[in-house]
Tab-separated table of C-alpha atoms (C1' of nucleotides) in Angstrom:
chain	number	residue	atom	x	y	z
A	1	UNK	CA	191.150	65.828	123.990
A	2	UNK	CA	187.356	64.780	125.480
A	3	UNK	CA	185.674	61.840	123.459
A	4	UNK	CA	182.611	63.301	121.945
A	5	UNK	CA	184.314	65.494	119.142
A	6	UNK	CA	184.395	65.280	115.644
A	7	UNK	CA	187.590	66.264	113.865
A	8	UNK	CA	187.790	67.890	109.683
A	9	UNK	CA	191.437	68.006	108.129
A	10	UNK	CA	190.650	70.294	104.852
A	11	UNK	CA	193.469	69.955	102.677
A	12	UNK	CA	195.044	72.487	99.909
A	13	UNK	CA	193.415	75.352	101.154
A	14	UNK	CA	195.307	78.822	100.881
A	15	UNK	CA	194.315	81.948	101.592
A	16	UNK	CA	192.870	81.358	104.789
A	17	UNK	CA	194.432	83.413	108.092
A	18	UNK	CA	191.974	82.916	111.135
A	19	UNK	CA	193.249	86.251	112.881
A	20	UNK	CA	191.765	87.720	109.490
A	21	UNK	CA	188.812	86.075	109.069
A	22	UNK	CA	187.644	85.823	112.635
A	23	UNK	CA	188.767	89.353	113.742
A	24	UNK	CA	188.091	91.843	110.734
A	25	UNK	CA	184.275	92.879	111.207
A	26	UNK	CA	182.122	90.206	109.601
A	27	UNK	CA	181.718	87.726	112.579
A	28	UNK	CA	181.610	88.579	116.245
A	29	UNK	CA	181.595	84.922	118.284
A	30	UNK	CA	185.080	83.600	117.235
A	31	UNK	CA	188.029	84.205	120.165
A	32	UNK	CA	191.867	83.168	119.754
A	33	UNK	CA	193.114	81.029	121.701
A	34	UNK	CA	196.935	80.710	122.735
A	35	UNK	CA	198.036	78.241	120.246
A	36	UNK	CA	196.872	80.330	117.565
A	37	UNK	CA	193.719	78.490	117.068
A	38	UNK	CA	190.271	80.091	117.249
A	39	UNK	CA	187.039	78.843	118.886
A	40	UNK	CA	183.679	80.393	118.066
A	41	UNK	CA	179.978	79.682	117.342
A	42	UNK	CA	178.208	79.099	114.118
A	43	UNK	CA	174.770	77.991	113.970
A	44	UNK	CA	174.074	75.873	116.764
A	45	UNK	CA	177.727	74.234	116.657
A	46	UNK	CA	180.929	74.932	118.184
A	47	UNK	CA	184.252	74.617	116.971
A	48	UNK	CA	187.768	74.915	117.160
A	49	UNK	CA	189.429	76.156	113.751
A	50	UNK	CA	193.177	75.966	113.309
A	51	UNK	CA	195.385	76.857	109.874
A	52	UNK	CA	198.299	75.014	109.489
A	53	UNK	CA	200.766	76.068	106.938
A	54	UNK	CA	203.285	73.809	104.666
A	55	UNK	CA	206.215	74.615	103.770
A	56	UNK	CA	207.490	77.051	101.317
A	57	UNK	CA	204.482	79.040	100.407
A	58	UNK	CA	202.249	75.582	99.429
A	59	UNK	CA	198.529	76.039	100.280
A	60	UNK	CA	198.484	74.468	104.210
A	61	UNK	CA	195.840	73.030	106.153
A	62	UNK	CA	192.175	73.455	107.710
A	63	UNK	CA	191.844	71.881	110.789
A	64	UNK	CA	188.782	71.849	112.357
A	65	UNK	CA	187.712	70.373	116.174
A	66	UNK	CA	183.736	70.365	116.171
A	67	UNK	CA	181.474	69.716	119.127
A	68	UNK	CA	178.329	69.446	118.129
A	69	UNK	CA	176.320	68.735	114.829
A	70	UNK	CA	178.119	70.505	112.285
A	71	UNK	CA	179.047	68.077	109.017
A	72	UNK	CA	181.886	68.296	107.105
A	73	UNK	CA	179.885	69.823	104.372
A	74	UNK	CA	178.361	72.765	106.948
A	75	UNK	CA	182.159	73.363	107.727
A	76	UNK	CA	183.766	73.720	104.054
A	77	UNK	CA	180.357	75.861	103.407
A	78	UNK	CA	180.887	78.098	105.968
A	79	UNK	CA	183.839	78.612	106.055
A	80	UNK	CA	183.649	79.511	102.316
A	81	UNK	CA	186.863	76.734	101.310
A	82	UNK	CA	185.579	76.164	97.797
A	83	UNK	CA	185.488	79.744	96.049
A	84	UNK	CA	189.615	80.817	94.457
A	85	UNK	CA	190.330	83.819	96.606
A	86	UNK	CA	193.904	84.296	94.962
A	87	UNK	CA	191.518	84.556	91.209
A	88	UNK	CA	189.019	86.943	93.297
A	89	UNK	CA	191.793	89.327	94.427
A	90	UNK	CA	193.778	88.886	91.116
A	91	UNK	CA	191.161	90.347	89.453
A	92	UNK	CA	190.020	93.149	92.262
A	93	UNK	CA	193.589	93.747	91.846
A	94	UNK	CA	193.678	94.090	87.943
A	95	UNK	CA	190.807	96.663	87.718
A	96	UNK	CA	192.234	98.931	90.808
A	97	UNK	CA	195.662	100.211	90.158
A	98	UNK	CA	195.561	102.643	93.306
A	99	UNK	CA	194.987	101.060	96.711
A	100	UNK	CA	193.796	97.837	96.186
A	101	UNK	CA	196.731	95.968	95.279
A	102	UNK	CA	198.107	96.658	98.839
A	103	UNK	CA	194.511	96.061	100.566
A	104	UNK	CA	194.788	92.843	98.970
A	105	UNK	CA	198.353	91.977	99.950
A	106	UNK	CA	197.515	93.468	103.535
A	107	UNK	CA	194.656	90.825	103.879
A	108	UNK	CA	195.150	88.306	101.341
A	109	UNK	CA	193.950	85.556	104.482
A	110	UNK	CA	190.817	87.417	104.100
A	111	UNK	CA	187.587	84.863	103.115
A	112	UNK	CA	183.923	85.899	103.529
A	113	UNK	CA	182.098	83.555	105.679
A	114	UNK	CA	178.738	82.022	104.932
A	115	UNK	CA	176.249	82.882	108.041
A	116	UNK	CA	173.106	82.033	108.779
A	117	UNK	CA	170.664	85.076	107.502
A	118	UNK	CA	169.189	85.490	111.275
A	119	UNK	CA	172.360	85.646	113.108
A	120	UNK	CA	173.729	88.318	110.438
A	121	UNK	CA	170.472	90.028	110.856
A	122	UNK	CA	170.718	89.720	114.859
A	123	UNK	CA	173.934	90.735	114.565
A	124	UNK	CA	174.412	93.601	112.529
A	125	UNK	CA	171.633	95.385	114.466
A	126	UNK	CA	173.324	95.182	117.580
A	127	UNK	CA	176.184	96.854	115.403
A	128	UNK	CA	174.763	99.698	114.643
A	129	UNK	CA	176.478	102.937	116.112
A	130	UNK	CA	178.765	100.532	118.003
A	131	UNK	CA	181.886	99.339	118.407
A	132	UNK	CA	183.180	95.671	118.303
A	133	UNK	CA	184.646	94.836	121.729
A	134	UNK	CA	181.292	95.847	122.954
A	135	UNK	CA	178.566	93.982	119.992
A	136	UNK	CA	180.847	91.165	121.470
A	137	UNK	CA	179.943	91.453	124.908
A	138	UNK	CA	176.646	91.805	123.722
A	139	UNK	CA	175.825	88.862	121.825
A	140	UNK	CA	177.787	87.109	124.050
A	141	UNK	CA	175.465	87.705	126.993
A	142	UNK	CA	172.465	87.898	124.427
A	143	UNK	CA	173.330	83.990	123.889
A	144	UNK	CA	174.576	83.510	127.900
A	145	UNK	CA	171.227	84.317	128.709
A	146	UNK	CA	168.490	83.168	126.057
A	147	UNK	CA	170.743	80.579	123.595
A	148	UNK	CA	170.779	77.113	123.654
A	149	UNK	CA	174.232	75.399	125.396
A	150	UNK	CA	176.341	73.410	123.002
A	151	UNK	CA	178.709	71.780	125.263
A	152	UNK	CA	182.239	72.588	126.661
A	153	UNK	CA	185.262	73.656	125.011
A	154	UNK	CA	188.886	73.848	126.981
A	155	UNK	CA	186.384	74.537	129.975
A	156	UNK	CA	184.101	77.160	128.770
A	157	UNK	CA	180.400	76.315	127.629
A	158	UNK	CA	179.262	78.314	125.114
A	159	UNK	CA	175.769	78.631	123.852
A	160	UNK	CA	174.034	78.903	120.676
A	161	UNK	CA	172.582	82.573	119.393
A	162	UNK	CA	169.119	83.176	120.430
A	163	UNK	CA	166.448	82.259	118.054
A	164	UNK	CA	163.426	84.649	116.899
A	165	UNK	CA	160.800	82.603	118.903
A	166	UNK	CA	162.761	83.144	121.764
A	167	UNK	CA	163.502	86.774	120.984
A	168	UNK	CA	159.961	87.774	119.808
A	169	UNK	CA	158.530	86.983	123.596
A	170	UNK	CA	160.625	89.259	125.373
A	171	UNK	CA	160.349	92.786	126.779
A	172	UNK	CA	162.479	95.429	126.873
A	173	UNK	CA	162.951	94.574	130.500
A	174	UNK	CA	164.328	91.430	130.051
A	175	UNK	CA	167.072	92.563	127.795
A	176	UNK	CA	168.099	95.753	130.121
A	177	UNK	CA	171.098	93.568	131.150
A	178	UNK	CA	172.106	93.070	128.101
A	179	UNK	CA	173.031	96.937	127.952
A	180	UNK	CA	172.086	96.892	124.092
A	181	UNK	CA	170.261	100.345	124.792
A	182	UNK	CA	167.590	101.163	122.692
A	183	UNK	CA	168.613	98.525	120.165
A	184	UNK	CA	166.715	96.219	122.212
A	185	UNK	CA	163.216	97.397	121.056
A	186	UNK	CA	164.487	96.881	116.832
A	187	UNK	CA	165.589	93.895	118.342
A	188	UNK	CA	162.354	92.303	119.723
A	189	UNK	CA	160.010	94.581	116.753
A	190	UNK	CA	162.212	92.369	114.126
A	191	UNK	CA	162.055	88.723	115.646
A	192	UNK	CA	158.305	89.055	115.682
A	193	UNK	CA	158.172	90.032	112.153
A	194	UNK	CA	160.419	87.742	111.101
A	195	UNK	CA	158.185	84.903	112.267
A	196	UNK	CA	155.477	86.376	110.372
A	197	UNK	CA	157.299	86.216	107.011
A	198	UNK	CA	158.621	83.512	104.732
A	199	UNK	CA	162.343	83.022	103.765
A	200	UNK	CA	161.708	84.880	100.423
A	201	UNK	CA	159.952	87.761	102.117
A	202	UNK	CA	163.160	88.574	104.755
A	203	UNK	CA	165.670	88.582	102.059
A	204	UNK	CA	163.338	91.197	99.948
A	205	UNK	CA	162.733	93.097	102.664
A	206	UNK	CA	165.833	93.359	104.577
A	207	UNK	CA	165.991	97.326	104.555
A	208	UNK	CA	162.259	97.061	106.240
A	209	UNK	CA	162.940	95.961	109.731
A	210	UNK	CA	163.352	98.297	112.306
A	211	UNK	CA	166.946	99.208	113.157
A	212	UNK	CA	168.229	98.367	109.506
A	213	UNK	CA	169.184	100.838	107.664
A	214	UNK	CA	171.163	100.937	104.004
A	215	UNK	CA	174.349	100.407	105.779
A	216	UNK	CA	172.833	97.380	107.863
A	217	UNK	CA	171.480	96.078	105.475
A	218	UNK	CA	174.382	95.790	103.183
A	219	UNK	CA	176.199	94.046	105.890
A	220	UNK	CA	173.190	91.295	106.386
A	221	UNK	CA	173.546	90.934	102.519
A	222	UNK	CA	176.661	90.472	102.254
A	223	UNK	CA	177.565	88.124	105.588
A	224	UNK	CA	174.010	86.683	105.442
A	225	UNK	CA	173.275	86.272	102.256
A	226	UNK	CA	176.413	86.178	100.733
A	227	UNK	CA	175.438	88.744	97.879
A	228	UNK	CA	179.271	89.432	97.021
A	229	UNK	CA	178.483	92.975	95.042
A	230	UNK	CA	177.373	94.472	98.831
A	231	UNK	CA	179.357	97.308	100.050
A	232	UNK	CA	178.987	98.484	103.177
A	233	UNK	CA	180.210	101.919	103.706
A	234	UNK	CA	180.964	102.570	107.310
A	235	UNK	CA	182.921	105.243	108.946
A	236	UNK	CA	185.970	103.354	108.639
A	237	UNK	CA	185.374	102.830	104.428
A	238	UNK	CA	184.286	106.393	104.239
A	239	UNK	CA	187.423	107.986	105.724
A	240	UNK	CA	189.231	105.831	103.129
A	241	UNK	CA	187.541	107.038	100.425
A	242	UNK	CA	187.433	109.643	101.445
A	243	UNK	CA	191.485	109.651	102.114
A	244	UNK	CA	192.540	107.927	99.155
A	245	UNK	CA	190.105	108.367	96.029
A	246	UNK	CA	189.017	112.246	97.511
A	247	UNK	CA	185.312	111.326	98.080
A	248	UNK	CA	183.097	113.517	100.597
A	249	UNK	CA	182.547	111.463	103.580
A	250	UNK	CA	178.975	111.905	103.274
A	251	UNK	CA	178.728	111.020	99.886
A	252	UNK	CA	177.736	107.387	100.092
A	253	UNK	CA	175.788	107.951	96.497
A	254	UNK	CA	178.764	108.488	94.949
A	255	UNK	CA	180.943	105.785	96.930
A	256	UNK	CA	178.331	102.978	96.030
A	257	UNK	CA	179.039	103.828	92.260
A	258	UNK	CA	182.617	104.172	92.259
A	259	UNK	CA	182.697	100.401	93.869
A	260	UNK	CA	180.090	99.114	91.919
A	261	UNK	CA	181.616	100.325	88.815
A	262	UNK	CA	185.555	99.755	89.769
A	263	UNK	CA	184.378	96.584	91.821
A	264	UNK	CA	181.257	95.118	90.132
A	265	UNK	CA	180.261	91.602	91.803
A	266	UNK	CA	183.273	91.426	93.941
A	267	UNK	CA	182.515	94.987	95.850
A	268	UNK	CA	181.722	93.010	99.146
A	269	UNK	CA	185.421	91.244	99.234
A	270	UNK	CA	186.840	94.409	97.918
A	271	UNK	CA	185.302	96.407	101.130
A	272	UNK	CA	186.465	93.675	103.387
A	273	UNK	CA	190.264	94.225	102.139
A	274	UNK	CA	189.638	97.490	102.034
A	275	UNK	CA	188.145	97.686	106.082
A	276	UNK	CA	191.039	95.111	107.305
A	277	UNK	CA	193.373	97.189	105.179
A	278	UNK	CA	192.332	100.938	106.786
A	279	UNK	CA	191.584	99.366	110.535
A	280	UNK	CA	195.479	98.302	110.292
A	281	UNK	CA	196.748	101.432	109.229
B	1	DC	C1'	182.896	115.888	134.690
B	2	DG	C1'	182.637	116.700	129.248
B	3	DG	C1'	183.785	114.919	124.596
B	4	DC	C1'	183.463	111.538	121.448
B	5	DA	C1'	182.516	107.273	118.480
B	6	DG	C1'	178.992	104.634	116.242
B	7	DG	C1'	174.272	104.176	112.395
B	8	DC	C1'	169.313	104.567	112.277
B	9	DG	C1'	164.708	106.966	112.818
B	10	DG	C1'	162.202	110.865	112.832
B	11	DT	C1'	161.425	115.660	111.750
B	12	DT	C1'	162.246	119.601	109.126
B	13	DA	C1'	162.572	122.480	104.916
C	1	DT	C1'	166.197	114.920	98.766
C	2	DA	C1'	169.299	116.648	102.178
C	3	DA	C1'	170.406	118.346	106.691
C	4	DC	C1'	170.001	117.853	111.295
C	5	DC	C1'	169.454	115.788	116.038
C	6	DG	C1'	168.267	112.321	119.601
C	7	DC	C1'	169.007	107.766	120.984
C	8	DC	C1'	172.559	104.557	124.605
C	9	DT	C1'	176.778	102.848	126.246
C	10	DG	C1'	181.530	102.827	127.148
C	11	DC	C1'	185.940	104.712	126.865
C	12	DC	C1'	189.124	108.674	127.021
DNA sequence: CGGCAGGCGGTTA
DNA sequence: TAACCGCCTGCC
């Protein structure tokens, strides 16, 4: 290993499977590497995050390789180590006696991660009507081209996400490479009025920029923010309520009150067991 | 080539 | 308020 890095062991930590965390819709810069490890980008800080189990079902290990700024507090934060998953699912399992139990078991590695507000925001635009593999390539480039490089890792650099300043500058012409599409214009319309408004205004006013709409902005809430009771109710959530509690696909009304009532503050982690759950089926 | 997946914005009644 | 369609790219 290159001098220069900085190396967290988190201890006692269960619940935590990197394939599930990194891979089932909430983050888009973390890749897998062949040891089972997973490298990615949070912030302006790069990483290497491994899980390494104990024996006989005792909570394992957290190992994490930084290269850049990121404290040991901006890790455990981020990666969400201090809330009790196994007492969050217990209880999503208690109230649900249908499907949940299973969706719980399915992804019980499952923890939500703490993002910064912009990247969620940045994000989650780019995922609307879109598909993973490609909001990938996307940001990916998005940061090739206009982020900030944080250094090498195994013989890649990788770069931080573009910032709003940055973003807000641009025309449509310089993103055309990009191939976001017409996202591009919601893209550079919201990084100018972000910079306009204050940290209290953007979280009010999520719904408000252009390219967000309820479904958006539940996922910004809930990955950005961190509001657990957000449920995003995609295509994939709305065929399974559609398959399993007999909802009408389109009725997203009567979805949001079934989880917010069956769900309450949890609804967020119940849709992300529920998503990893249905995608695996 | 056509069909389709994906979620928002705008228009219509 | 709901119903509908266009937007853009990539994959089949």
């Amino acid at each position: 290993m290159a001098e220069g890095y900085d190396r967290y062991i988190f201890r006692e930590v269960d619940h935590f499977a990197p394939a599930q965390i990194f891979d089932c819709g909430q983050c888009f810069r973390w890749t897998e590497e062949a040891d089972g490890s997973w490298t990615g980008v949070a912030g302006n800080c790069l990483a290497n995050v491994k899980a390494v189990p104990s024996s006989s079902g005792r909570p394992g290990k957290v190992d994490v390789t930084v290269e850049g700024s990121g404290t040991e507090m901006f890790w455990r934060n981020y990666l969400d180590l201090d809330p009790d998953y196994g007492e969050m699912s217990g209880i999503l399992m208690r109230g649900e006696p249908e499907i949940m139990p299973v969706a719980c078991r399915a992804g019980q590695g499952i923890r939500i991660l703490r993002q910064d507000f912009w990247e969620a925001t940045l994000d989650f635009i780019i995922s609307q009507n879109n598909n993973i593999p490609r909001i990938r390539g996307c940001i990916e480039k998005l940061s090739e081209k206009f982020g900030k490089p944080l250094g090498e890792f195994r013989g890649e650099e990788r770069y931080g996400l573009p910032c709003p300043e940055t973003l807000a500058e641009l025309n449509r012409s310089d993103l055309s490479d990009i191939h976001l599409g017409y996202r591009d214009e919601y893209i550079i319309k919201t990084a100018s009025m972000w910079l306009d408004m204050t940290e209290e205004e953007r979280s009010a006013s999520v719904i408000d920029f252009p390219g967000i709409g309820p479904k958006v902005e539940s996922c910004i809430r809930l990955f950005g923010l961190h509001e657990m009771d957000a449920f995003p109710i995609d295509v994939w959530v709305a065929r399974l309520m559609n398959r399993f509690y007999g909802f009408d696909e389109k009725d997203k009304k009567g979805m949001k009150a079934f989880a917010e009532e069956k769900f309450g503050d949890l609804a967020g982690l119940a849709q992300q067991y529920l998503f990893y759950f249905i995608r695996g089926l």
